[in-house]
Coordinates of C-alpha atoms in Angstrom, one line a residue:
Chain A
X16 CA 121.5 112.4 81.9
X17 CA 119.9 111.5 85.2
X18 CA 116.4 112.8 86.0
X19 CA 113.9 112.2 88.8
X20 CA 110.5 111.1 87.5
X21 CA 107.7 110.4 89.9
X22 CA 110.1 109.8 92.7
X23 CA 112.4 107.4 90.8
X24 CA 115.8 108.3 89.3
X25 CA 116.1 107.3 85.7
X26 CA 118.8 107.7 83.0
X27 CA 117.8 109.2 79.7
X28 CA 119.8 109.3 76.5
X29 CA 121.6 112.5 75.6
X30 CA 119.3 113.3 72.7
X31 CA 116.5 113.8 75.2
X32 CA 116.8 117.6 75.6
X33 CA 113.2 118.8 76.0
X34 CA 110.1 117.9 78.0
X35 CA 108.5 116.7 74.7
X36 CA 111.4 114.4 74.0
X37 CA 111.2 113.0 77.6
X38 CA 107.5 112.4 77.1
X39 CA 108.3 110.4 73.9
X40 CA 111.1 108.5 75.7
X41 CA 108.6 107.5 78.3
X42 CA 106.2 106.5 75.5
X43 CA 103.5 108.8 76.8
X44 CA 103.1 110.9 73.6
X45 CA 99.7 109.6 72.8
X46 CA 98.3 110.0 76.3
X47 CA 96.7 113.0 78.0
X48 CA 99.2 114.0 80.7
X49 CA 100.0 116.8 83.1
X50 CA 103.7 117.5 83.6
X51 CA 105.3 119.3 86.5
X52 CA 109.0 120.3 86.1
X53 CA 110.9 121.2 89.3
X54 CA 107.6 122.1 91.0
X55 CA 106.2 124.2 88.1
X56 CA 103.1 123.0 86.2
X57 CA 103.7 123.2 82.4
X58 CA 100.9 124.4 80.2
X59 CA 100.2 122.1 77.2
X60 CA 102.2 124.5 74.9
X61 CA 105.2 124.5 77.1
X62 CA 106.5 121.0 76.4
X63 CA 109.4 122.3 74.2
X64 CA 111.1 123.5 77.4
X65 CA 114.7 122.3 77.8
X66 CA 115.5 119.9 80.5
X67 CA 118.7 119.8 82.7
X68 CA 120.4 117.0 84.6
X69 CA 118.8 116.2 87.9
X70 CA 115.6 118.0 87.0
X71 CA 112.6 116.6 88.9
X72 CA 109.4 115.7 87.2
X73 CA 105.9 114.7 88.3
X74 CA 103.9 113.2 85.5
X75 CA 100.2 112.3 85.8
X76 CA 98.5 110.3 83.1
X77 CA 94.7 110.4 82.6
X78 CA 93.1 107.0 82.2
X79 CA 89.4 106.1 81.8
X80 CA 88.8 102.8 83.5
X81 CA 86.9 102.3 86.6
Chain B
X5 CA 70.7 108.5 114.3
X6 CA 72.1 105.2 115.4
X7 CA 74.9 106.3 117.7
X8 CA 76.2 102.8 118.4
X9 CA 76.4 101.9 114.7
X10 CA 78.4 105.0 113.8
X11 CA 80.2 105.4 117.1
X12 CA 83.7 104.8 115.9
X13 CA 83.2 107.4 113.1
X14 CA 81.7 109.9 115.5
X15 CA 84.6 109.4 117.9
X16 CA 86.8 110.6 115.1
X17 CA 87.0 114.2 116.1
X18 CA 86.9 115.9 112.6
X19 CA 83.6 114.2 112.0
X20 CA 81.9 114.0 115.4
X21 CA 78.1 114.2 115.9
X22 CA 77.8 117.2 113.6
X23 CA 79.6 115.6 110.8
X24 CA 77.6 112.4 111.2
X25 CA 74.4 114.3 111.0
X26 CA 75.7 116.0 107.8
X27 CA 76.3 112.5 106.3
X28 CA 72.8 111.5 107.3
X29 CA 71.4 114.6 105.6
X30 CA 73.4 114.2 102.4
X31 CA 72.3 113.0 99.0
X32 CA 75.2 111.5 96.9
X33 CA 75.0 110.4 93.3
X34 CA 77.4 107.6 92.3
X35 CA 77.8 107.2 88.5
X36 CA 78.9 103.7 87.6
X37 CA 78.7 100.5 89.7
X38 CA 81.7 98.6 88.4
X39 CA 84.9 98.3 90.4
X40 CA 85.1 101.8 91.9
X41 CA 81.3 102.0 92.3
X42 CA 81.1 98.7 94.2
X43 CA 83.5 99.8 96.8
X44 CA 82.5 103.4 97.2
X45 CA 78.8 102.7 97.5
X46 CA 79.5 100.1 100.1
X47 CA 81.6 102.6 102.1
X48 CA 78.9 105.3 101.7
X49 CA 76.1 103.1 103.1
X50 CA 78.3 101.8 105.9
X51 CA 79.3 105.4 106.8
X52 CA 75.6 106.4 107.0
X53 CA 75.2 108.6 104.0
X54 CA 71.4 109.3 104.2
X55 CA 70.5 109.1 100.5
X56 CA 72.4 107.4 97.7
X57 CA 71.4 107.5 94.0
X58 CA 73.2 104.9 92.0
X59 CA 73.3 104.4 88.2
X60 CA 74.8 101.9 85.9
X61 CA 74.1 100.7 82.3
X62 CA 75.7 97.3 82.6
X63 CA 74.8 93.9 84.0
X64 CA 76.9 91.6 86.2
X65 CA 79.4 89.3 84.3
X66 CA 81.8 86.6 85.7
X67 CA 84.7 88.7 84.6
X68 CA 83.6 91.4 87.1
X69 CA 83.8 89.3 90.2
X70 CA 87.6 89.6 90.6
X71 CA 87.3 93.2 91.6
X72 CA 83.7 94.4 91.7
X73 CA 83.3 93.5 95.4
X74 CA 79.5 94.0 95.8
X75 CA 78.6 91.2 93.5
X76 CA 78.1 87.4 94.0
X77 CA 78.3 84.5 91.6
X78 CA 74.5 84.3 91.6
X79 CA 74.3 87.9 90.2
X80 CA 76.5 86.9 87.3
X81 CA 74.7 83.7 86.8
X82 CA 71.4 85.5 86.5
X83 CA 72.8 88.4 84.5
X84 CA 71.3 90.9 86.8
X85 CA 71.8 94.6 86.0
X86 CA 74.4 96.0 88.3
X87 CA 72.0 98.6 89.6
X88 CA 69.6 95.9 90.7
X89 CA 72.2 93.7 92.3
X90 CA 74.0 96.6 94.0
X91 CA 70.7 97.9 95.4
X92 CA 69.9 94.5 96.9
X93 CA 73.4 94.1 98.5
X94 CA 73.6 97.7 99.7
X95 CA 70.2 97.4 101.4
X96 CA 71.3 94.3 103.2
X97 CA 74.2 96.2 104.6
X98 CA 72.3 99.2 105.8
X99 CA 68.5 99.4 105.6
X100 CA 68.2 102.9 106.9
X101 CA 69.8 104.4 103.8
X102 CA 67.5 105.6 101.0
X103 CA 68.9 104.0 97.8
X104 CA 67.5 104.9 94.4
X105 CA 68.9 102.7 91.7
X106 CA 68.8 103.4 87.9
X107 CA 69.6 101.0 85.1
X108 CA 70.6 103.7 82.6
X109 CA 73.4 105.2 80.6
X110 CA 74.1 108.6 81.9
X111 CA 73.0 111.4 79.6
X112 CA 72.5 115.2 80.1
X113 CA 68.7 114.6 80.2
X114 CA 69.1 111.9 82.9
X115 CA 71.2 114.2 85.1
X116 CA 68.7 117.0 85.2
X117 CA 66.9 115.2 88.1
X118 CA 70.0 115.4 90.3
X119 CA 70.4 119.2 90.5
X120 CA 70.1 119.0 94.3
X121 CA 72.7 116.3 95.1
X122 CA 75.5 117.3 97.4
X123 CA 78.4 115.5 95.7
X124 CA 78.8 113.4 92.5
X125 CA 81.1 110.5 92.7
X126 CA 82.6 109.5 89.3
X127 CA 83.0 105.7 89.1
X128 CA 82.4 105.4 85.4
X129 CA 84.7 103.9 82.8
X130 CA 84.8 106.5 80.0
X131 CA 85.5 110.1 79.3
X132 CA 82.3 110.7 77.3
X133 CA 80.3 110.5 80.5
X134 CA 82.9 112.3 82.6
X135 CA 82.7 115.4 80.3
X136 CA 78.9 115.4 80.6
X137 CA 79.2 115.1 84.4
X138 CA 81.8 117.8 84.4
X139 CA 79.6 120.2 82.5
X140 CA 76.6 119.4 84.7
X141 CA 78.5 119.7 87.9
X142 CA 80.0 123.1 87.1
X143 CA 76.7 124.4 85.7
X144 CA 74.9 123.3 88.9
X145 CA 77.9 124.0 91.2
X146 CA 78.1 120.5 92.6
X147 CA 81.5 119.1 93.7
X148 CA 82.5 116.0 91.8
X149 CA 85.3 113.5 92.6
X150 CA 87.1 112.0 89.6
X151 CA 88.6 108.5 90.0
X152 CA 89.9 106.1 87.4
X153 CA 92.2 103.1 87.2
X154 CA 93.7 100.6 84.8
X155 CA 96.4 97.9 85.3
X156 CA 98.1 98.8 88.6
X157 CA 97.6 102.5 88.1
X158 CA 95.0 104.9 89.5
X159 CA 94.4 108.6 89.9
X160 CA 91.9 111.0 91.4
X161 CA 91.0 114.7 91.6
X162 CA 88.4 116.6 93.5
X163 CA 86.6 119.2 91.3
X164 CA 85.1 122.1 93.2
X165 CA 83.1 124.6 91.0
X166 CA 84.1 128.2 91.6
X167 CA 87.4 127.1 93.0
X168 CA 89.4 124.5 91.1
X169 CA 90.0 124.0 87.4
X170 CA 87.5 121.7 85.7
X171 CA 88.2 118.4 83.8
X172 CA 88.2 120.3 80.5
X173 CA 90.8 122.7 81.8
X174 CA 93.1 119.8 82.7
X175 CA 92.5 117.6 79.7
X176 CA 91.4 120.0 76.9
X177 CA 89.8 117.1 75.0
X178 CA 88.4 113.6 75.3
X179 CA 91.3 111.3 74.6
X180 CA 91.1 108.7 71.9
X181 CA 92.3 105.2 72.4
X182 CA 93.5 105.5 75.9
X183 CA 94.4 102.3 77.8
X184 CA 91.4 100.4 79.1
X185 CA 90.8 97.3 81.3
X186 CA 90.5 95.5 78.0
X187 CA 94.1 96.1 76.9
X188 CA 95.9 96.5 80.2
X189 CA 93.9 94.5 82.7
X190 CA 93.3 95.7 86.2
X191 CA 94.2 94.5 89.7
X192 CA 91.9 95.1 92.7
X193 CA 94.4 97.1 94.8
X194 CA 94.5 99.8 92.1
X195 CA 90.7 100.1 92.5
X196 CA 90.9 100.2 96.3
X197 CA 93.6 103.0 96.2
X198 CA 91.4 105.2 94.1
X199 CA 88.4 104.6 96.4
X200 CA 90.5 105.5 99.4
X201 CA 91.2 108.9 97.8
X202 CA 87.6 109.5 96.7
X203 CA 85.9 108.4 99.9
X204 CA 88.2 110.4 102.1
X205 CA 87.6 113.5 100.1
X206 CA 83.9 112.8 100.2
X207 CA 83.9 112.6 104.0
X208 CA 85.8 115.8 104.2
X209 CA 83.3 117.6 102.0
X210 CA 80.3 116.3 103.8
X211 CA 81.8 117.1 107.2
X212 CA 82.6 120.6 105.8
X213 CA 86.3 120.1 106.6
X214 CA 87.3 122.0 103.4
X215 CA 90.8 122.9 104.8
X216 CA 91.6 119.2 105.0
X217 CA 90.9 118.6 101.3
X218 CA 94.0 117.3 99.4
X219 CA 94.0 119.9 96.7
X220 CA 96.1 118.0 94.3
X221 CA 95.8 115.7 91.3
X222 CA 97.2 112.5 92.6
X223 CA 98.2 109.2 90.9
X224 CA 100.0 106.0 91.8
X225 CA 101.4 103.0 90.1
X226 CA 101.3 100.3 92.8
X227 CA 103.3 97.8 90.8
X228 CA 106.1 100.3 90.0
X229 CA 105.9 101.8 93.5
X230 CA 105.5 105.3 92.0
X231 CA 103.4 108.2 93.2
X232 CA 102.9 111.6 91.6
X233 CA 101.1 114.5 93.0
X234 CA 100.7 117.9 91.4
X235 CA 98.9 121.2 92.2
X236 CA 97.0 122.1 89.0
X237 CA 95.3 125.3 90.1
X238 CA 97.4 127.3 87.5
X239 CA 95.7 125.2 84.7
X240 CA 92.3 126.9 85.3
X241 CA 91.4 128.3 81.9
X242 CA 89.8 131.8 82.0
X243 CA 88.2 131.0 78.6
X244 CA 87.1 127.4 79.4
X245 CA 83.8 126.5 77.7
X246 CA 82.8 124.4 80.7
X247 CA 83.7 126.3 83.8
X248 CA 84.5 130.0 83.0
X249 CA 82.1 132.9 83.2
X250 CA 81.7 132.4 79.4
X251 CA 80.8 128.7 79.8
X252 CA 78.4 127.2 77.3
X253 CA 78.6 123.6 78.7
X254 CA 79.0 122.0 75.3
X255 CA 78.8 118.5 76.5
X256 CA 75.2 119.0 77.7
X257 CA 74.0 119.9 74.2
X258 CA 71.4 117.3 73.3
X259 CA 71.6 115.5 70.0
X260 CA 69.2 112.9 68.7
X261 CA 71.5 110.4 67.0
X262 CA 72.1 106.7 67.7
X263 CA 74.8 106.9 70.3
X264 CA 77.6 104.3 70.6
X265 CA 80.2 103.6 73.2
X266 CA 82.9 100.9 73.5
X267 CA 82.7 99.3 76.9
X268 CA 85.9 99.0 79.0
X269 CA 87.1 95.5 79.3
X270 CA 84.1 93.8 77.6
X271 CA 84.8 93.4 73.9
X272 CA 81.4 95.1 73.6
X273 CA 79.8 98.0 71.8
X274 CA 76.8 99.8 73.4
X275 CA 74.2 101.4 71.2
X276 CA 71.4 103.6 72.5
X277 CA 68.4 103.9 70.2
X278 CA 66.7 107.2 69.3
X279 CA 63.5 108.1 71.2
X280 CA 60.8 105.6 70.1
X281 CA 57.2 106.1 70.9
X282 CA 55.6 103.3 72.9
X283 CA 58.6 100.9 72.7
X284 CA 58.7 98.1 75.2
X285 CA 60.8 95.0 75.8
X286 CA 57.8 92.8 75.7
X287 CA 56.7 94.1 72.3
X288 CA 60.2 93.7 71.0
X289 CA 60.3 90.1 72.2
X290 CA 57.3 89.4 70.0
X291 CA 59.3 90.3 66.9
X292 CA 61.8 87.7 67.8
X293 CA 59.6 84.6 67.3
X294 CA 61.7 81.8 65.9
X295 CA 65.0 83.4 66.8
X296 CA 67.4 82.0 69.4
X297 CA 66.9 84.3 72.4
X298 CA 66.4 84.2 76.2
X299 CA 65.0 86.9 78.5
X300 CA 64.5 87.9 82.1
X301 CA 62.5 90.8 83.6
X302 CA 65.2 93.3 82.7
X303 CA 66.7 92.3 79.4
X304 CA 66.6 90.1 76.3
X305 CA 69.7 88.2 75.1
X306 CA 69.8 87.3 71.4
X307 CA 72.3 84.7 70.1
X308 CA 73.6 86.0 66.8
X309 CA 76.8 83.9 66.5
X310 CA 79.5 84.9 66.7
X311 CA 77.9 87.9 68.5
X312 CA 75.4 88.3 71.3
X313 CA 73.0 91.2 71.5
X314 CA 71.6 92.2 74.9
X315 CA 68.6 94.6 74.8
X316 CA 67.6 96.6 77.9
X317 CA 64.2 98.0 78.7
X318 CA 65.5 101.5 78.4
X319 CA 66.4 101.0 74.8
X320 CA 70.1 100.3 75.0
X321 CA 71.6 97.4 73.2
X322 CA 74.9 95.7 73.9
X323 CA 76.7 93.9 71.0
X324 CA 79.1 91.5 72.6
X325 CA 82.0 90.0 70.6
X326 CA 83.2 93.1 68.8
X327 CA 84.8 96.4 69.6
X328 CA 84.0 97.7 66.1
X329 CA 81.2 100.2 66.1
X330 CA 80.3 99.7 62.5
X331 CA 80.0 95.9 62.9
X332 CA 77.8 96.5 66.0
X333 CA 75.6 99.0 64.1
X334 CA 75.1 96.6 61.2
X335 CA 74.0 93.9 63.6
X336 CA 71.8 96.4 65.5
X337 CA 70.0 97.5 62.4
X338 CA 69.2 93.8 61.6
X339 CA 66.9 93.8 64.6
X340 CA 65.7 97.5 64.9

């Protein structure tokens, strides 16, 4: 399935069916992140939402350095 | 006001003479004088911000020079506290700016003297301090501008009390084990990108051009050529302990324990001792007779191979050579 993440098109395996699975696939599960799916901000408890081909995501990861 | 000095900025119509006067009248607190703090304080004094308070707990090290643009080799050679070195260099750039420099670790008690500042710039390297700053800023209704970077990645957000969600609304908790300069390194352009966002937002706030504010949480990975930008207003938590009408500002609650922090990129643990009556660096030096140590006016460096302890006048101790808090504490308690 092809998705758009932070402006880039990426292919994800078929088993990636939810936002949480996408977050795992991107190896971001241990990070504090904010996810926007098709222009809608997801609350922290909304990551079980299904994803569809050509969905568009914006994902921002919090980091501490400075 | 020096109209020649600031003429190009005054010619920029959204700032103009009114905006320039507002900059001159402003008091800005910059927390952290590492990579972000180096660049943003320089831009503040060049822009003609009238009063700058700067604070940092660390001293200049050779590994800083690659990206911490204020500092020179001599600062690293002398092991000068960053607040001291930054103060010298910033004054050389613009002597008309009032600069107050503090060699300190930011705590709730420290921040209470800054209730009147116009904006707080976050240039720290850890979330412990950011959550304290967030509580203080929302309690005192002071805008604060978050910025952070690691590797080739950076992000920023402008927090406006009574308007935007706060850091706690966005993050819910202080993350454990996030990537640091220690594990992922850092390139200077990632720093500069974050400073671009922070400084532009600062100028807009000071010039009262609120409609021009970005309004988004923004991030970029310069190496991967990625950018992400999201509107996070819907994440404002009506029950937030830090910014709602029920706020208790939990991160401002004082406790009196030995405080520890792992420093980003330094293989170092910082410990802050409890309040001790009549403690001084000079008296402490007397207890070190026969030990292998050196000192300057600001700190004492104890060689405790394979570790090094650096003791500051304000009671903080760095234990270099470990990231393990327990190891650091054991060593600390050998001397204190």
